CSV table of C-alpha atoms and ligand atoms in Angstrom, one decimal:
chain,number,residue,atom,x,y,z
A,1212,MET,CA,-17.0,-3.7,12.7
A,1213,LYS,CA,-17.2,-0.7,10.5
A,1214,PHE,CA,-19.6,-0.7,7.5
A,1215,PHE,CA,-18.6,0.9,4.2
A,1216,VAL,CA,-20.9,1.0,1.2
A,1217,ASP,CA,-19.4,-0.1,-2.1
A,1218,THR,CA,-21.0,2.2,-4.6
A,1219,ALA,CA,-20.7,5.6,-6.4
A,1220,ASP,CA,-24.4,6.1,-6.4
A,1221,VAL,CA,-24.8,9.4,-4.5
A,1222,ALA,CA,-28.6,8.9,-3.8
A,1223,GLU,CA,-28.0,5.5,-2.2
A,1224,ILE,CA,-25.1,6.9,-0.1
A,1225,ARG,CA,-27.2,9.8,1.1
A,1226,SER,CA,-30.0,7.5,2.1
A,1227,LEU,CA,-27.7,5.0,3.9
A,1228,ALA,CA,-25.8,7.9,5.6
A,1229,GLY,CA,-29.2,8.9,7.1
A,1230,THR,CA,-29.2,5.7,9.1
A,1231,GLY,CA,-26.2,6.9,11.0
A,1232,LEU,CA,-24.7,3.4,10.5
A,1233,LEU,CA,-22.4,4.2,7.6
A,1234,ASP,CA,-18.7,4.5,8.4
A,1235,GLY,CA,-17.3,5.1,4.9
A,1236,VAL,CA,-17.5,4.5,1.2
A,1237,THR,CA,-15.5,2.5,-1.4
A,1238,THR,CA,-15.5,3.1,-5.1
A,1239,ASN,CA,-13.6,1.6,-8.0
A,1240,PRO,CA,-13.2,2.5,-11.6
A,1241,SER,CA,-16.1,0.2,-12.6
A,1242,LEU,CA,-18.4,1.9,-10.1
A,1243,ILE,CA,-17.4,5.4,-11.2
A,1244,ALA,CA,-18.1,4.3,-14.8
A,1245,LYS,CA,-21.5,3.0,-13.8
A,1246,SER,CA,-22.3,6.4,-12.2
A,1247,GLY,CA,-21.8,8.0,-15.6
A,1248,ARG,CA,-20.3,11.0,-13.8
A,1249,LYS,CA,-17.0,12.8,-13.7
A,1250,MET,CA,-14.9,11.1,-11.0
A,1251,SER,CA,-13.6,14.2,-9.2
A,1252,GLU,CA,-17.2,15.6,-8.9
A,1253,VAL,CA,-18.7,12.4,-7.6
A,1254,ILE,CA,-15.9,11.8,-5.1
A,1255,ALA,CA,-16.3,15.4,-3.8
A,1256,GLU,CA,-20.0,15.0,-3.4
A,1257,ILE,CA,-19.6,11.6,-1.6
A,1258,CYS,CA,-17.0,13.1,0.7
A,1259,ALA,CA,-19.4,15.9,1.8
A,1260,LEU,CA,-22.0,13.3,2.7
A,1261,VAL,CA,-19.9,10.8,4.7
A,1262,PRO,CA,-17.3,12.0,7.2
A,1263,GLY,CA,-15.5,8.6,7.2
A,1264,PRO,CA,-13.0,7.5,4.6
A,1265,VAL,CA,-14.0,7.5,0.9
A,1266,SER,CA,-11.8,5.4,-1.3
A,1267,ALA,CA,-11.0,6.8,-4.7
A,1268,GLU,CA,-8.9,4.5,-6.9
A,1269,VAL,CA,-6.0,5.5,-9.2
A,1270,THR,CA,-6.1,4.2,-12.7
A,1271,ALA,CA,-2.4,4.5,-13.8
A,1272,THR,CA,-0.3,1.3,-13.6
A,1273,ASP,CA,3.2,3.0,-13.3
A,1274,HIS,CA,4.5,4.3,-10.0
A,1275,GLU,CA,5.1,8.0,-11.0
A,1276,THR,CA,1.7,8.5,-12.6
A,1277,MET,CA,-0.1,6.6,-9.7
A,1278,LEU,CA,1.6,8.9,-7.3
A,1279,LYS,CA,0.4,12.0,-9.2
A,1280,GLU,CA,-3.1,10.6,-9.4
A,1281,GLY,CA,-3.1,9.7,-5.7
A,1282,ARG,CA,-2.0,13.2,-4.7
A,1283,TYR,CA,-4.7,14.7,-7.0
A,1284,LEU,CA,-7.4,12.5,-5.6
A,1285,ARG,CA,-6.3,13.2,-2.0
A,1286,ALA,CA,-6.6,16.9,-2.6
A,1287,ILE,CA,-10.3,16.6,-3.4
A,1288,ALA,CA,-11.3,16.3,0.2
A,1289,PRO,CA,-9.6,15.5,3.6
A,1290,ASN,CA,-11.5,12.2,4.0
A,1291,VAL,CA,-10.3,10.7,0.7
A,1292,ALA,CA,-8.4,7.4,1.0
A,1293,VAL,CA,-6.4,6.7,-2.1
A,1294,LYS,CA,-6.9,3.2,-3.5
A,1295,VAL,CA,-4.1,1.5,-5.3
A,1296,PRO,CA,-3.9,-2.0,-6.8
A,1297,LEU,CA,-1.8,-4.7,-5.2
A,1298,THR,CA,1.1,-4.6,-7.7
A,1299,GLU,CA,4.7,-3.7,-7.2
A,1300,ALA,CA,4.1,-0.2,-8.5
A,1301,GLY,CA,0.9,0.1,-6.3
A,1302,LEU,CA,2.8,-0.8,-3.1
A,1303,ARG,CA,5.7,1.6,-4.0
A,1304,THR,CA,3.0,4.3,-4.3
A,1305,CYS,CA,1.4,3.2,-1.1
A,1306,LYS,CA,4.6,3.6,0.8
A,1307,VAL,CA,5.2,7.1,-0.4
A,1308,LEU,CA,1.6,8.3,0.1
A,1309,ALA,CA,1.5,6.7,3.5
A,1310,GLU,CA,4.7,8.5,4.5
A,1311,GLU,CA,3.0,11.8,3.4
A,1312,GLY,CA,0.1,11.0,5.7
A,1313,THR,CA,-2.4,9.8,3.1
A,1314,PRO,CA,-4.5,6.8,4.1
A,1315,VAL,CA,-4.1,4.2,1.4
A,1316,ASN,CA,-6.5,1.3,0.6
A,1317,VAL,CA,-4.7,-1.5,-1.2
A,1318,THR,CA,-7.1,-3.3,-3.4
A,1319,LEU,CA,-7.4,-6.4,-5.5
A,1320,CYS,CA,-5.8,-8.5,-2.7
A,1321,PHE,CA,-6.1,-12.3,-3.3
A,1322,SER,CA,-3.5,-13.8,-1.0
A,1323,ALA,CA,-2.2,-13.5,2.5
A,1324,ASN,CA,1.3,-12.8,1.4
A,1325,GLN,CA,0.0,-9.9,-0.7
A,1326,ALA,CA,-1.7,-8.6,2.5
A,1327,LEU,CA,1.6,-8.9,4.4
A,1328,LEU,CA,3.3,-6.8,1.8
A,1329,ALA,CA,0.6,-4.2,1.9
A,1330,ALA,CA,0.9,-3.9,5.7
A,1331,LYS,CA,4.7,-3.5,5.4
A,1332,ALA,CA,4.1,-0.7,2.8
A,1333,GLY,CA,2.0,1.2,5.4
A,1334,ALA,CA,-1.5,0.6,4.0
A,1335,ALA,CA,-4.3,2.0,6.1
A,1336,PHE,CA,-6.6,-0.7,4.7
A,1337,ILE,CA,-6.1,-4.0,2.8
A,1338,SER,CA,-9.0,-5.1,0.6
A,1339,PRO,CA,-9.1,-8.9,0.2
A,1340,PHE,CA,-11.9,-9.8,-2.3
A,1341,VAL,CA,-13.9,-12.7,-0.8
A,1342,GLY,CA,-16.6,-13.0,-3.4
A,1343,ARG,CA,-14.3,-13.1,-6.4
A,1344,LEU,CA,-12.3,-15.9,-4.7
A,1345,ASP,CA,-15.5,-17.8,-3.9
A,1346,ASP,CA,-16.4,-17.4,-7.6
A,1347,ILE,CA,-13.4,-19.4,-8.7
A,1348,GLY,CA,-13.9,-22.1,-6.0
A,1349,GLN,CA,-11.4,-20.7,-3.5
A,1350,ASP,CA,-12.1,-19.9,0.1
A,1351,GLY,CA,-12.6,-16.1,0.4
A,1352,MET,CA,-13.2,-16.2,4.2
A,1353,GLY,CA,-10.2,-18.5,4.7
A,1354,LEU,CA,-8.1,-15.6,3.3
A,1355,ILE,CA,-9.7,-13.2,5.8
A,1356,ALA,CA,-9.0,-15.5,8.7
A,1357,ASP,CA,-5.3,-15.7,7.6
A,1358,VAL,CA,-4.9,-12.0,7.2
A,1359,VAL,CA,-6.6,-11.1,10.5
A,1360,GLN,CA,-4.2,-13.7,12.2
A,1361,ILE,CA,-1.1,-12.4,10.5
A,1362,TYR,CA,-1.8,-8.8,11.3
A,1363,ARG,CA,-2.4,-9.7,14.9
A,1364,ASN,CA,0.8,-11.7,15.1
A,1365,TYR,CA,2.8,-8.6,14.2
A,1366,ALA,CA,0.5,-5.9,15.6
A,1367,PHE,CA,0.1,-4.2,12.2
A,1368,LYS,CA,-2.1,-1.2,12.2
A,1369,THR,CA,-3.5,-1.9,8.7
A,1370,GLU,CA,-7.3,-2.6,8.9
A,1371,VAL,CA,-8.7,-5.6,7.2
A,1372,LEU,CA,-11.4,-4.3,4.8
A,1373,VAL,CA,-13.4,-7.3,3.6
A,1374,ALA,CA,-14.3,-6.5,-0.1
A,1375,SER,CA,-16.4,-8.2,-2.8
A,1376,ILE,CA,-19.0,-9.1,-0.2
A,1377,ARG,CA,-22.0,-10.6,-1.9
A,1378,HIS,CA,-24.5,-11.5,0.8
A,1379,PRO,CA,-25.2,-11.2,4.6
A,1380,VAL,CA,-23.5,-14.5,5.4
A,1381,HIS,CA,-20.2,-12.9,4.3
A,1382,VAL,CA,-20.9,-10.1,6.7
A,1383,LEU,CA,-21.5,-12.5,9.6
A,1384,GLN,CA,-18.4,-14.5,8.8
A,1385,ALA,CA,-16.2,-11.4,8.6
A,1386,ALA,CA,-17.6,-10.1,11.9
A,1387,ARG,CA,-16.9,-13.5,13.6
A,1388,LEU,CA,-13.3,-13.4,12.4
A,1389,GLY,CA,-12.9,-9.9,13.8
A,1390,ALA,CA,-12.3,-8.1,10.4
A,1391,HIS,CA,-12.2,-4.3,11.0
A,1392,VAL,CA,-14.4,-3.3,8.1
A,1393,GLY,CA,-16.8,-4.7,5.5
A,1394,THR,CA,-17.6,-2.9,2.3
A,1395,MET,CA,-20.8,-4.1,0.7
A,1396,PRO,CA,-23.3,-3.1,-2.0
A,1397,PRO,CA,-26.3,-1.1,-0.7
A,1398,ALA,CA,-28.6,-4.1,-1.2
A,1399,VAL,CA,-26.5,-6.2,1.2
A,1400,ILE,CA,-26.5,-3.5,3.9
A,1401,ARG,CA,-30.3,-3.2,3.5
A,1402,ALA,CA,-30.7,-7.0,3.8
A,1403,LEU,CA,-29.0,-6.9,7.2
A,1404,PHE,CA,-31.9,-5.0,8.7
A,1405,ARG,CA,-34.5,-7.6,7.6
A,1406,HIS,CA,-35.8,-10.8,9.2
A,1407,PRO,CA,-39.2,-12.3,8.3
A,1408,LEU,CA,-40.0,-12.9,12.1
A,1409,THR,CA,-39.4,-9.2,12.7
A,1410,ASP,CA,-42.0,-8.3,10.0
A,1411,LYS,CA,-44.4,-11.0,11.3
A,1412,GLY,CA,-44.0,-10.0,15.0
A,1413,LEU,CA,-44.4,-6.3,14.2
A,1414,GLU,CA,-47.6,-7.0,12.1
A,1415,ALA,CA,-49.1,-8.9,15.1
A,1416,PHE,CA,-48.1,-6.2,17.6
A,1417,LEU,CA,-49.6,-3.5,15.5
A,1418,ALA,CA,-52.8,-5.4,14.9
A,1419,ASP,CA,-53.2,-5.9,18.7
A,1420,TRP,CA,-52.4,-2.3,19.4
A,1421,ALA,CA,-55.0,-1.1,16.9
A,1422,LYS,CA,-57.7,-3.1,18.9
A,1423,THR,CA,-56.9,-1.0,22.0
A,1424,GLY,CA,-57.9,2.2,20.3
A,1425,GLN,CA,-55.0,4.0,22.0
A,1426,SER,CA,-52.4,6.2,20.6
A,1427,ILE,CA,-49.1,6.9,22.5
A,1428,LEU,CA,-48.9,10.6,21.5
B,945,E4P,C1,-13.9,-3.0,-3.1
B,945,E4P,O1,-13.4,-2.0,-2.8
B,945,E4P,C2,-14.4,-3.3,-4.4
B,945,E4P,O2,-14.8,-2.2,-5.0
B,945,E4P,C3,-15.6,-4.3,-4.4
B,945,E4P,O3,-15.8,-4.8,-3.1
B,945,E4P,C4,-15.5,-5.3,-5.5
B,945,E4P,O4,-16.7,-6.1,-5.4
B,945,E4P,P1,-17.1,-7.0,-6.6
B,945,E4P,O5,-16.2,-8.2,-6.7
B,945,E4P,O6,-18.5,-7.4,-6.3
B,945,E4P,O7,-17.1,-6.2,-7.9
């Protein structure tokens, strides 16, 4: 399973990239707004830090302008993936950009039929939002299971990018289902490293080691 970080915070991305475990980055207009920076600059900086796909989202809602924005964003760096919303205009734009060789991440997906349409439009990634579905009492992971199954049935190449991940259990469930990618906030990635028994065990090992008076180097 590939791990993407869902943020436009360059310091966080730099730090997580240093682990060697980061496969890509997703941003959205809200995350760019939170960064307080110019979008083209922040995307260029992120693309230089992470070799994997960096999703940059269009903000127009009509096909022609989305296409222009998508081409502009794609020209920022070779690893930009253009993100479009799952609307009719978004999927028209996806089809054209995909035919031009641009990887497209179709975002704001909340149903399996929407995911089917995105695959038919040539999306490189589909982003079903599990947390936002859970928030309204629907089954976010049930959607992931459906999309993974449907894509397998037809051997679609579109990767299932689980989005709106809120906690480590979402990551575990997505991995069990065989989702290709999870995008998560930095805090969720960091939480995956931790276990109280790891901390306790390490503390005991180090205490015993100190008693020996040895040093390995
Ligand atoms: C994904 O690409 C989205 O940016 C993100 O996962 C949305 O997450 P949220 O529902 O926590 O805002």
